[in-house]
XYZ file of C-alpha atoms in Angstrom:
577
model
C 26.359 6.798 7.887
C 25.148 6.458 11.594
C 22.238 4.039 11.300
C 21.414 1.203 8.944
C 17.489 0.134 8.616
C 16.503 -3.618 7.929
C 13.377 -4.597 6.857
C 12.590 -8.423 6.235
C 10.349 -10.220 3.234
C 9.825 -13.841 2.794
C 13.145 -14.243 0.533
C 15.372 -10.920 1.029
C 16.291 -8.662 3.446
C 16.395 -4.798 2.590
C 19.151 -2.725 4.468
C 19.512 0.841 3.821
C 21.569 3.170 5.662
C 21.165 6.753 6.726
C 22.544 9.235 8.924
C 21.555 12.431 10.089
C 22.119 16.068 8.200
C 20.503 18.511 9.773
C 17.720 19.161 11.850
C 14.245 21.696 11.588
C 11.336 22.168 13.603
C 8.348 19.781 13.616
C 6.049 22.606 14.392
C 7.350 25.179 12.544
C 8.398 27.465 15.685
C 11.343 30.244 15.477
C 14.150 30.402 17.686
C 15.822 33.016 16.007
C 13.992 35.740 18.492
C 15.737 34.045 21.610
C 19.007 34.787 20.052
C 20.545 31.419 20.228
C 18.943 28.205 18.923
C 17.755 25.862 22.022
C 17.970 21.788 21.227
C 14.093 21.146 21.701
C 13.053 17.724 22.012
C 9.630 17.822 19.606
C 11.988 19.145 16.670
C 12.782 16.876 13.825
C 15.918 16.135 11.972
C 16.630 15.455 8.496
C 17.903 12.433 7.522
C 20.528 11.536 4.100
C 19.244 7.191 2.807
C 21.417 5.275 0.401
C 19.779 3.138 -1.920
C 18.370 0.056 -0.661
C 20.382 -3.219 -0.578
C 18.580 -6.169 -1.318
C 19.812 -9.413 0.087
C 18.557 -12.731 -0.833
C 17.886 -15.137 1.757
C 17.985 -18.757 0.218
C 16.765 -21.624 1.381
C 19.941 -23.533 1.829
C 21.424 -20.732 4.389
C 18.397 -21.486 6.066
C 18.540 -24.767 6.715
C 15.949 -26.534 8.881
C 14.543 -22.499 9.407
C 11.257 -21.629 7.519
C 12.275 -18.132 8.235
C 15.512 -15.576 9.064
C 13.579 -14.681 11.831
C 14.044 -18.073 13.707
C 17.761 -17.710 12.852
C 18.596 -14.114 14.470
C 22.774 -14.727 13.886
C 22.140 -15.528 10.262
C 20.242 -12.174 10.321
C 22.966 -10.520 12.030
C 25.640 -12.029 9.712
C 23.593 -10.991 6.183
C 23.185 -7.187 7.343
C 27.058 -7.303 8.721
C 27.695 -8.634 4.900
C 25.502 -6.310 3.412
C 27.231 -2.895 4.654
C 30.276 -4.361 3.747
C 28.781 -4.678 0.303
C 27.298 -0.992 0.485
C 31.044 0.404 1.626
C 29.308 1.102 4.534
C 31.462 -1.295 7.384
C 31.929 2.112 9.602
C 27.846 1.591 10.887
C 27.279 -0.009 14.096
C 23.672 1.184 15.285
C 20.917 -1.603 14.010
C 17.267 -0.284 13.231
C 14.311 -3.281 12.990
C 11.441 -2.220 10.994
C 8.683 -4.782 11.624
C 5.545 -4.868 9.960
C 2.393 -5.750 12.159
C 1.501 -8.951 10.569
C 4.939 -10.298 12.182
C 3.649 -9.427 15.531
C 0.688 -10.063 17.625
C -1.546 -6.494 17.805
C -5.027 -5.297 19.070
C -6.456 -1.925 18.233
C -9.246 -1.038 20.626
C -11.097 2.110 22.279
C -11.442 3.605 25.762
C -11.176 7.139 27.785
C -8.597 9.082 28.623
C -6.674 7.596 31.738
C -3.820 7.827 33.545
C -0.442 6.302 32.043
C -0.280 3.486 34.125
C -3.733 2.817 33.159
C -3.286 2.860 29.754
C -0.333 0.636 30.065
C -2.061 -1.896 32.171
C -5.081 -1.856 29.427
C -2.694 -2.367 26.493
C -1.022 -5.363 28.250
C -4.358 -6.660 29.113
C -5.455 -6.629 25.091
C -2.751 -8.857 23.999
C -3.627 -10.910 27.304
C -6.513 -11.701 25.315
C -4.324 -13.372 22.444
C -1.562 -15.104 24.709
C -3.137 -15.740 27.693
C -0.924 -16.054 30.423
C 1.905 -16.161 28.100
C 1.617 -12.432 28.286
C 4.437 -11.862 31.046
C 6.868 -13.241 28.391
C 6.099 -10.603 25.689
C 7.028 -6.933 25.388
C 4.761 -5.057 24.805
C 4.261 -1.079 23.525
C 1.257 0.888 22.369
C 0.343 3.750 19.863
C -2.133 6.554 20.670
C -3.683 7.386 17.557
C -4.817 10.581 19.229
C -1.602 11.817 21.560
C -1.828 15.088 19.718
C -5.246 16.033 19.819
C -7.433 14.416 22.374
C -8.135 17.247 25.250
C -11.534 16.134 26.859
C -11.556 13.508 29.616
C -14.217 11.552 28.438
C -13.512 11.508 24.221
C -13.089 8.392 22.803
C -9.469 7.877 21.633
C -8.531 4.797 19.773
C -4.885 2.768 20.676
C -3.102 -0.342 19.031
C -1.044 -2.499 21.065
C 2.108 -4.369 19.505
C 3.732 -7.622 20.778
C 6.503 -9.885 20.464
C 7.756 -12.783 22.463
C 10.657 -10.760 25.004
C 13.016 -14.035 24.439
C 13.215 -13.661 20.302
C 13.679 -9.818 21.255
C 16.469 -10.499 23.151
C 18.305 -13.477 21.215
C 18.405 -10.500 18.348
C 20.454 -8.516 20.109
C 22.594 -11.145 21.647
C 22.856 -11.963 18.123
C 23.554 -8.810 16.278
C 26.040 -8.078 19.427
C 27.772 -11.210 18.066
C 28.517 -9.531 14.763
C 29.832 -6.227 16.552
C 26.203 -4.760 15.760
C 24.309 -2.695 18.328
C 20.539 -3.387 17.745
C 19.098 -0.489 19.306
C 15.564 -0.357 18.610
C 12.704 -2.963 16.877
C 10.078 -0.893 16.100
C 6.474 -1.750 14.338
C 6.257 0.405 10.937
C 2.671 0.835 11.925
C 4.265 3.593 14.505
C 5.656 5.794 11.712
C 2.419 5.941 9.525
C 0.366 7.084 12.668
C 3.070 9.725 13.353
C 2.838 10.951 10.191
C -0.713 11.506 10.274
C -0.301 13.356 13.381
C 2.626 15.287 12.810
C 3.232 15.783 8.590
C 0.691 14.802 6.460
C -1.677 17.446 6.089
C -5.506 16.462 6.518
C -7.324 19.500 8.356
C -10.841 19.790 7.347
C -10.545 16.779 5.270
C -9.635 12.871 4.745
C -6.772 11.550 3.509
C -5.385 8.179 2.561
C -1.487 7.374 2.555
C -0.542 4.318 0.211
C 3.313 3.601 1.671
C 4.828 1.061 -0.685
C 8.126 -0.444 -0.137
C 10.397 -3.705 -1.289
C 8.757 -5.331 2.347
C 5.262 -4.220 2.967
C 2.259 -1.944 1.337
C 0.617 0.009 4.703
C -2.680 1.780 4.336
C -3.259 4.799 6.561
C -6.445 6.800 6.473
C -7.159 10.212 8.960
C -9.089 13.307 9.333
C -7.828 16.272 10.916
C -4.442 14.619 12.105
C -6.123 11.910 13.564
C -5.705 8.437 11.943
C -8.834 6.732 11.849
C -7.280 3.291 10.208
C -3.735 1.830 9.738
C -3.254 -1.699 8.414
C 0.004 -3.282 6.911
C -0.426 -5.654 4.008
C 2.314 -8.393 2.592
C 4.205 -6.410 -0.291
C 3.217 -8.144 -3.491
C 6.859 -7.451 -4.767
C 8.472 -10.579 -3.771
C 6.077 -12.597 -5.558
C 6.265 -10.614 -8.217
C 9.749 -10.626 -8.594
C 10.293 -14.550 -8.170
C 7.907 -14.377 -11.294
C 10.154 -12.003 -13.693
C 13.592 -13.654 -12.007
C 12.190 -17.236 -13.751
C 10.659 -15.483 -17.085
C 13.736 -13.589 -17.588
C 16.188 -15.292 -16.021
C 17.776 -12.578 -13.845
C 19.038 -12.421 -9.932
C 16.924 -10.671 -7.334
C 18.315 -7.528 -7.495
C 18.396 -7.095 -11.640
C 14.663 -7.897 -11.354
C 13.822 -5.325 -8.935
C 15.992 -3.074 -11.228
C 13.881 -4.194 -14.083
C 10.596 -3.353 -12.083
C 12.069 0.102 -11.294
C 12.516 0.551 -14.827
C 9.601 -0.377 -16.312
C 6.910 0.419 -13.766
C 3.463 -0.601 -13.788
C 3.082 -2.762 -17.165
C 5.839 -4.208 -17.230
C 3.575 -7.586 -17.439
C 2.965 -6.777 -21.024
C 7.001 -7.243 -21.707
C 7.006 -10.772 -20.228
C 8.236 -13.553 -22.210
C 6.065 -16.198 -21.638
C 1.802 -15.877 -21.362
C 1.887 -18.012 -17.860
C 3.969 -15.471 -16.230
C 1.564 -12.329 -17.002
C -1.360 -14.533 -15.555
C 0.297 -15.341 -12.507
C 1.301 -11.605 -11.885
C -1.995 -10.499 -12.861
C -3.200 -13.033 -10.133
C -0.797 -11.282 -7.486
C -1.679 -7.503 -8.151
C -5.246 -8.420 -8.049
C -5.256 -10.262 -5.151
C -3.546 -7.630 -2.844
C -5.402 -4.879 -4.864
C -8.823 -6.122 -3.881
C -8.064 -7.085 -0.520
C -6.417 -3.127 -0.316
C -9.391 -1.719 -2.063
C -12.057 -4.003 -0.457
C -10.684 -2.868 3.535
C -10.836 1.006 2.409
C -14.109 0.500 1.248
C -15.319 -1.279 4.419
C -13.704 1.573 6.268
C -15.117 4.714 4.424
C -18.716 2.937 3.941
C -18.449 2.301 7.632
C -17.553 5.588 8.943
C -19.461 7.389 5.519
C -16.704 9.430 5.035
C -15.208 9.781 1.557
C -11.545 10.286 0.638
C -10.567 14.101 -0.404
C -6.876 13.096 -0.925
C -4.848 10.019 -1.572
C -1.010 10.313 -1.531
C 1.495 7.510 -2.627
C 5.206 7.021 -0.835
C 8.082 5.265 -0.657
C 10.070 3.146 -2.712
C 7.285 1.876 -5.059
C 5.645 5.033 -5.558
C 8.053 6.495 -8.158
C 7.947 3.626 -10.628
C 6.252 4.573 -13.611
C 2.909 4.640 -14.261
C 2.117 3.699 -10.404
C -0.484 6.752 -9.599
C -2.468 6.359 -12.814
C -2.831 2.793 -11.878
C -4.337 3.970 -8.260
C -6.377 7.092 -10.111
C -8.372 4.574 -11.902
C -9.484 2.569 -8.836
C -11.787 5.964 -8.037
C -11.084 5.697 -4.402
C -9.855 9.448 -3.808
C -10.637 12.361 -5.880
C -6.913 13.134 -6.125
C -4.016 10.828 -6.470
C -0.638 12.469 -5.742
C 2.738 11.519 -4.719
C 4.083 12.372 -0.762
C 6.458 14.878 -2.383
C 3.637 16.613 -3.277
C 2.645 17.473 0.335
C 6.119 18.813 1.190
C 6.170 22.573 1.843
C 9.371 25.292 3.247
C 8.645 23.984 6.468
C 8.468 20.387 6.042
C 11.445 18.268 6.959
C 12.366 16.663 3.836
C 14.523 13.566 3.586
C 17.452 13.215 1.265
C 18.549 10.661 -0.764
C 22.231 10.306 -0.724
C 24.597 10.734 -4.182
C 24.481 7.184 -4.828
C 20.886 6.787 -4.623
C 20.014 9.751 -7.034
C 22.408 8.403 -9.349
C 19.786 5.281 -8.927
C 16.747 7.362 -9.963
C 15.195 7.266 -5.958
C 13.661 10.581 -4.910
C 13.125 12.292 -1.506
C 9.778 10.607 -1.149
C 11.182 7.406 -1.379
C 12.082 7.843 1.917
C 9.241 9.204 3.427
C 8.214 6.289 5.976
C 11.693 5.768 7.021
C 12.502 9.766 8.082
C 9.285 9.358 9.881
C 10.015 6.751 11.656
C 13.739 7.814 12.531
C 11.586 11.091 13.963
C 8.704 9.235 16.036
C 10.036 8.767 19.539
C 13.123 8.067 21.223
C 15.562 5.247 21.232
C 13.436 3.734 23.893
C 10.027 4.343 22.860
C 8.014 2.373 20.299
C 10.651 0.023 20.876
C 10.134 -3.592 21.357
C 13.347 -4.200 22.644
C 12.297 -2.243 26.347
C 8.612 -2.536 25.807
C 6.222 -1.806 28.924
C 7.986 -4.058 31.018
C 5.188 -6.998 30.459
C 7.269 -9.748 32.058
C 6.281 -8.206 35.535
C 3.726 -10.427 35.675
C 2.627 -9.935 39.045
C 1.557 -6.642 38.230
C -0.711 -7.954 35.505
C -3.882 -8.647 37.462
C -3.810 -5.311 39.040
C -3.197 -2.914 36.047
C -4.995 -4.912 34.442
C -8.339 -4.380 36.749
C -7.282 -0.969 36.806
C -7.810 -0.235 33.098
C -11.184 -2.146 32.776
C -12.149 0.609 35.508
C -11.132 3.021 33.959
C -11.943 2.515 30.234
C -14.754 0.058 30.659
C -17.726 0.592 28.015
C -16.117 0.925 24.915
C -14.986 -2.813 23.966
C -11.746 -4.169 21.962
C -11.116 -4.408 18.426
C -8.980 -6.976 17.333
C -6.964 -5.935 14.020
C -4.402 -8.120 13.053
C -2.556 -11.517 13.855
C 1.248 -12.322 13.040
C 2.433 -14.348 10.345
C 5.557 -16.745 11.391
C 4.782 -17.172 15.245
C 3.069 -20.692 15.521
C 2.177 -19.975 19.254
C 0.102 -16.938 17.826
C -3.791 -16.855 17.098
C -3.386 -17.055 12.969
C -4.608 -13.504 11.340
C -7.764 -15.485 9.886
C -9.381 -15.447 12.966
C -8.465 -12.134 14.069
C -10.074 -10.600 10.320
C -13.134 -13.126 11.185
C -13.805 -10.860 14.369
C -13.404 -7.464 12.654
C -15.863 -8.750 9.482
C -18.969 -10.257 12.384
C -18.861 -6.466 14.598
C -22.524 -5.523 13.625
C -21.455 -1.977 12.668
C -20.184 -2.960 9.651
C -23.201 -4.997 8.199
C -24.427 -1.926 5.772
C -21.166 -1.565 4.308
C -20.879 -5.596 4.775
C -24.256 -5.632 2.270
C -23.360 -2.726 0.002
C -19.499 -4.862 -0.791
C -21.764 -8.118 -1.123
C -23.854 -6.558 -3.856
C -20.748 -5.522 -5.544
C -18.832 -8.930 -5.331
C -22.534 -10.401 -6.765
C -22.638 -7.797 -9.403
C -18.895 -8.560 -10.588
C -19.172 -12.261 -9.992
C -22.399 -11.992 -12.419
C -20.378 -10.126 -14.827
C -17.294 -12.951 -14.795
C -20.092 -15.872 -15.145
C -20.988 -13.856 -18.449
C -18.051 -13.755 -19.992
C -16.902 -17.286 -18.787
C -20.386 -18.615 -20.310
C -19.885 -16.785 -23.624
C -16.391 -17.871 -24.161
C -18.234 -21.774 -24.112
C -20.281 -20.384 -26.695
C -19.360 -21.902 -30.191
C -17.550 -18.906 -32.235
C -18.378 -18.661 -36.214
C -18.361 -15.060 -36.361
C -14.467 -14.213 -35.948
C -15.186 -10.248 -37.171
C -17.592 -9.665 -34.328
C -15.194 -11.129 -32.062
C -12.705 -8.425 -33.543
C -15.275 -5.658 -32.875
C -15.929 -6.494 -29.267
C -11.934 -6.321 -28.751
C -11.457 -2.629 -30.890
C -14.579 -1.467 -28.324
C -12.802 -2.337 -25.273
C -9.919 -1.235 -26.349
C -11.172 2.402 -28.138
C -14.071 2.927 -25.625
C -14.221 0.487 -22.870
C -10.805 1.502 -21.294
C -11.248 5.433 -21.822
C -13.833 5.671 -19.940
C -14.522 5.681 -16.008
C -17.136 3.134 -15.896
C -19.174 1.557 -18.626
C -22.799 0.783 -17.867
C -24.100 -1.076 -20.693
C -23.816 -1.698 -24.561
C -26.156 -4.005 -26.743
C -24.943 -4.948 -30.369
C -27.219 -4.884 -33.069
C -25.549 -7.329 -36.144
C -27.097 -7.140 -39.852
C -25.746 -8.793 -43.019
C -28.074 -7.179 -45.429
C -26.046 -6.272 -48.382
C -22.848 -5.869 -46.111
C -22.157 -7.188 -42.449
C -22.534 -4.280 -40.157
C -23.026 -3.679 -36.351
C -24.945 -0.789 -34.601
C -23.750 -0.578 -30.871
C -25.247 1.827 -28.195
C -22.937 2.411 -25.218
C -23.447 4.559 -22.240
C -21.365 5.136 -19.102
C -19.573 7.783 -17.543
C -16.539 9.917 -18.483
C -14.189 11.746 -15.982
C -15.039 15.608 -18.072
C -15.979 16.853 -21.336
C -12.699 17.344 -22.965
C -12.049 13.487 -22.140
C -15.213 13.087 -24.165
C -13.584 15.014 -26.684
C -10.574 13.158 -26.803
C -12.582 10.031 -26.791
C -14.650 10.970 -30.014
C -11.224 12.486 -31.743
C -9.664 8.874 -31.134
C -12.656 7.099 -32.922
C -12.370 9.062 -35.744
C -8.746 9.051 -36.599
C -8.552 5.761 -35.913
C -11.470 4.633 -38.078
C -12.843 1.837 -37.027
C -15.850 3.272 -35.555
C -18.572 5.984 -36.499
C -19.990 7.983 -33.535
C -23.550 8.929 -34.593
C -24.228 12.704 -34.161
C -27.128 11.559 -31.728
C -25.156 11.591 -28.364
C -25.632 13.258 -25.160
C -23.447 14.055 -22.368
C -24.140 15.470 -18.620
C -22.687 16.110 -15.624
C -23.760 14.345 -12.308
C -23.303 16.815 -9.607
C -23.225 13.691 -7.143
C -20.379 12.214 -8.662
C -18.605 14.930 -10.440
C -18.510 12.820 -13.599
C -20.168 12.956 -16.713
C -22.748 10.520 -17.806
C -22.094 9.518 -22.063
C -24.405 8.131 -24.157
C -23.866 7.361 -28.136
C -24.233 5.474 -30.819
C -21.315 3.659 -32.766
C -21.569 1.887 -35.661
C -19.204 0.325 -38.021
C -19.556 -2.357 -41.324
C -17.304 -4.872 -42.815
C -16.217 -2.592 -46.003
C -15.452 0.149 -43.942
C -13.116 -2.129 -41.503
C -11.432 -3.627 -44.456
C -10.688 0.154 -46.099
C -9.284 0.946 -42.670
C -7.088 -1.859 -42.344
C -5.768 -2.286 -46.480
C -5.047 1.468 -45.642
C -3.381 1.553 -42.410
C -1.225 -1.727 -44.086
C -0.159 0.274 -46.892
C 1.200 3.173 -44.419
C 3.119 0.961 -42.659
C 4.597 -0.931 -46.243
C 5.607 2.788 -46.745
C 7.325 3.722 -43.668
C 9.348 0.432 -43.374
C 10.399 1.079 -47.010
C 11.561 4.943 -45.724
């Protein structure tokens, strides 16, 4: 192995190493005519990952530290430890991923401009946050359109990344210490914008990429290789796994084995009720604030998402892309691997790690970013030279000339720098830019709509119960209809006890096709419980590509109890068998 890759959560480290295996061309172009292969800078290689080491940090080792990234020799020392744990001692070269809300970052617009300019103007944005501070910061920017703008005068939209130069270079003073080279820090932010530029394919169309890893879940959207929104988000993963670690008493690494293994729904297996609330309070919370910033995004810009593709480590547990299908946000949910085609540069996961179930896609972010840029670019280590601070004023007048017109917008703050301007503020001035006040009122409407809906059910559980059965008929409809279908509009019970306790209930909402419909009615009658009157309809919505169901169930109290003395007398005779 040549490199090894660190990535940091809130109580583990993840190292994995990788080395290089061969190398193809980014743009597809032959050599072959020319007779002899020429090196070409803009070609990418191949890269072979081991599986993913994951190295608790505890509190103890930490000391008087509220995080390993005030303590960059107890860094150092973990990821020297950890290759000697991976048989990996012979690796040298140190890789920093960072995710954006560990750094200080600004994404803004302006024009075309010289270098210099553009420098100068990317400095000056994080002058904004820091102040004067600025000179002791490195600093580096990402074009989100280096590959496509042509004309002068098009808008092109840039983020700027910052970190204080002095923690910079105390990490590699302290890797050094350990016999480590750290050779580059680079934002993960920089691979996902690469990608969309150079390997995921989104002519004539809109994409989203879900990367989701042990450290961070990133959200990329573009159109035509041009990324039109990247965010990083705090990987619910290490709150989930402190959550299984206490309900079934296992170590860090046997729970994220256990996640692996059981994928999404591996809630239901939990031992004790409080720990499927809390990790139903985790997903949902990351899931909404994922779902609610696409949203904002697509409303805003009134695009819609063709494509939605899911990669890295998290992507391949089971279950994962149904789970994302069902939020309706794309009209096709596939995995990264999906995308890969003869000419793609595919990266490999060593022996080891296919012998622990991780495919090439697993990888995906990480042979991006190992392709996006030199050892000295999008590397916070060199940055653009911010600490010349006498240069600041000028450059910095420069690029308002320049690029004037088009205004800043501020994207994300950092989490563990107290000198920072907390993220709060920063998402305060994205949600008050006026452009996004229809999307703003259309999200509003929603939130009233679902917070109407949670009032309902919160006031009817208040409600004294004396009629357990239609209690038990509300639960077999959410669970036989409810959940089978795409969205459910409306259903109104109609309860009788003349003769026999019976209920007539009309539902109507919309399916994904008819032979879901089909399956829907099959599954209602071998199971029994329900009738599905003859008098049904069911049409397509062109606008929607769905199809809009409405029916009649009905079902009685002697028909329930045949059902159930029935199915009970099947299972009597299987257990006997």
């Amino acid at each position: 192995m040549n490199y090894v890759l660190v990535q940091i959560a809130k109580r583990y480290l993840c190292i994995t190493a990788c080395e290089t295996v061969g190398e193809a061309a980014a743009n597809g172009t032959d050599n072959k005519a020319k007779g002899k292969k020429q090196a070409d800078p803009n070609e990418k290689k191949a890269y072979s990952f081991s599986s993913p080491l994951i190295i608790p940090v505890d509190k103890a080792i930490l000391k008087d530290k509220s995080s390993v990234w005030e303590d960059p020799s107890l860094l150092a020392r973990l990821v020297k430890e950890g290759l000697s744990t991976m048989n990996h001692s012979e690796v040298r070269d140190v890789i920093l991923m960072v995710e954006s809300y560990d750094l200080t970052c600004q994404e803004y617009q302006h024009i075309k401009g010289a270098k210099k300019v553009l420098e100068g103007l990317a400095i000056d944005r994080i002058k904004d946050f820091v102040g004067e501070a600025v000179s002791d910061f490195s600093v580096i920017y990402k074009d989100y359109s280096e590959f496509k703008t042509k004309e002068v005068n098009e808008e092109i939209t840039s983020k700027a990344f910052a970190m204080p130069k002095a923690l910079a270079d105390d990490l590699v003073a302290g890797f050094k210490a350990f016999s480590l080279n750290l050779i580059q820090i680079i934002p993960s932010e920089a691979a996902m914008i690469y990608s969309a530029q150079k390997t995921i394919y989104s002519f004539n169309k809109t994409i989203a990429l879900i990367s989701m890893d042990y450290s961070a879940v990133r959200v990329l959207i573009a159109k035509d290789g041009v990324p039109l929104y990247c965010h990083d988000f705090v990987s619910p993963v290490d709150d989930i796994l402190q959550v299984i670690e206490e309900d079934r008493d296992l170590s860090t690494a046997a729970a994220i084995d256990y996640l692996r293994t059981a994928g999404y729904g591996f809630k239901e297996e939990c031992r004790n009720a409080s720990s499927q609330r809390k990790i139903d309070d985790i997903a949902e919370n990351l899931i909404d604030d994922i779902v609610r910033n696409i949203r904002l995004v697509t409303m805003s810009l009134n695009i819609s998402i063709d494509q939605m593709f899911l990669s890295d480590f998290l992507a391949y547990i089971p279950h994962i892309r149904n789970y994302f299908t069902n939020f309706g946000l794309a009209g096709e949910v596939m995995l990264v691997s999906d995308t890969f085609t003869t000419g793609s540069v595919i990266p490999e996961p060593s022996l080891k790690a296919r012998d622990d179930f991780y495919k090439n896609g697993s990888y995906f972010l990480m042979n991006e970013l190992m392709n996006c840029g030199t050892v000295f670019e999008n590397n916070l280590i060199y940055g653009l030279k911010a600490q010349q601070a006498k240069t600041l004023d000028q450059s910095g007048k420069a690029a308002k000339v320049g690029c004037i017109g088009l205004g800043a917008l501020s994207v994300l703050g950092i989490a563990f720098f107290g000198f920072f301007f907390g993220r709060s503020i920063v998402d305060d001035m994205i949600y008050n830019d006026t452009k996004y006040d229809y999307a703003k009122t259309l999200i509003e409407k929603r939130d009233n709509i679902t917070q109407a809906l949670q009032d309902q059910s919160q006031d009817a559980s208040l409600l004294p119960r004396t009629q357990l059965y239609c209690e038990d008929v509300i639960n077999q409809l959410d669970t036989q209809v409810v959940k089978k279908m795409r969205s459910f509009d409306s259903y109104n019970i109609t309860h009788t006890t003349d003769g026999d306790e019976s209920y007539s209930i009309p539902v109507s909402g919309t399916i994904k096709d008819f032979p879901t419909f089909i399956d829907l009615q099959n599954s209602i009658k071998d199971d029994g419980y329900f009738i599905m009157n003859e008098t049904f309809s069911v049409a397509d919505d062109p606008d929607s590509g769905l199809y809009q169901l409405s029916a009649q169930i009905t079902t009685d109290k002697t028909t329930v109890d045949a059902r159930n003395a029935a199915n009970e007398s099947t299972d009597n005779s299987d257990a006997e068998n």
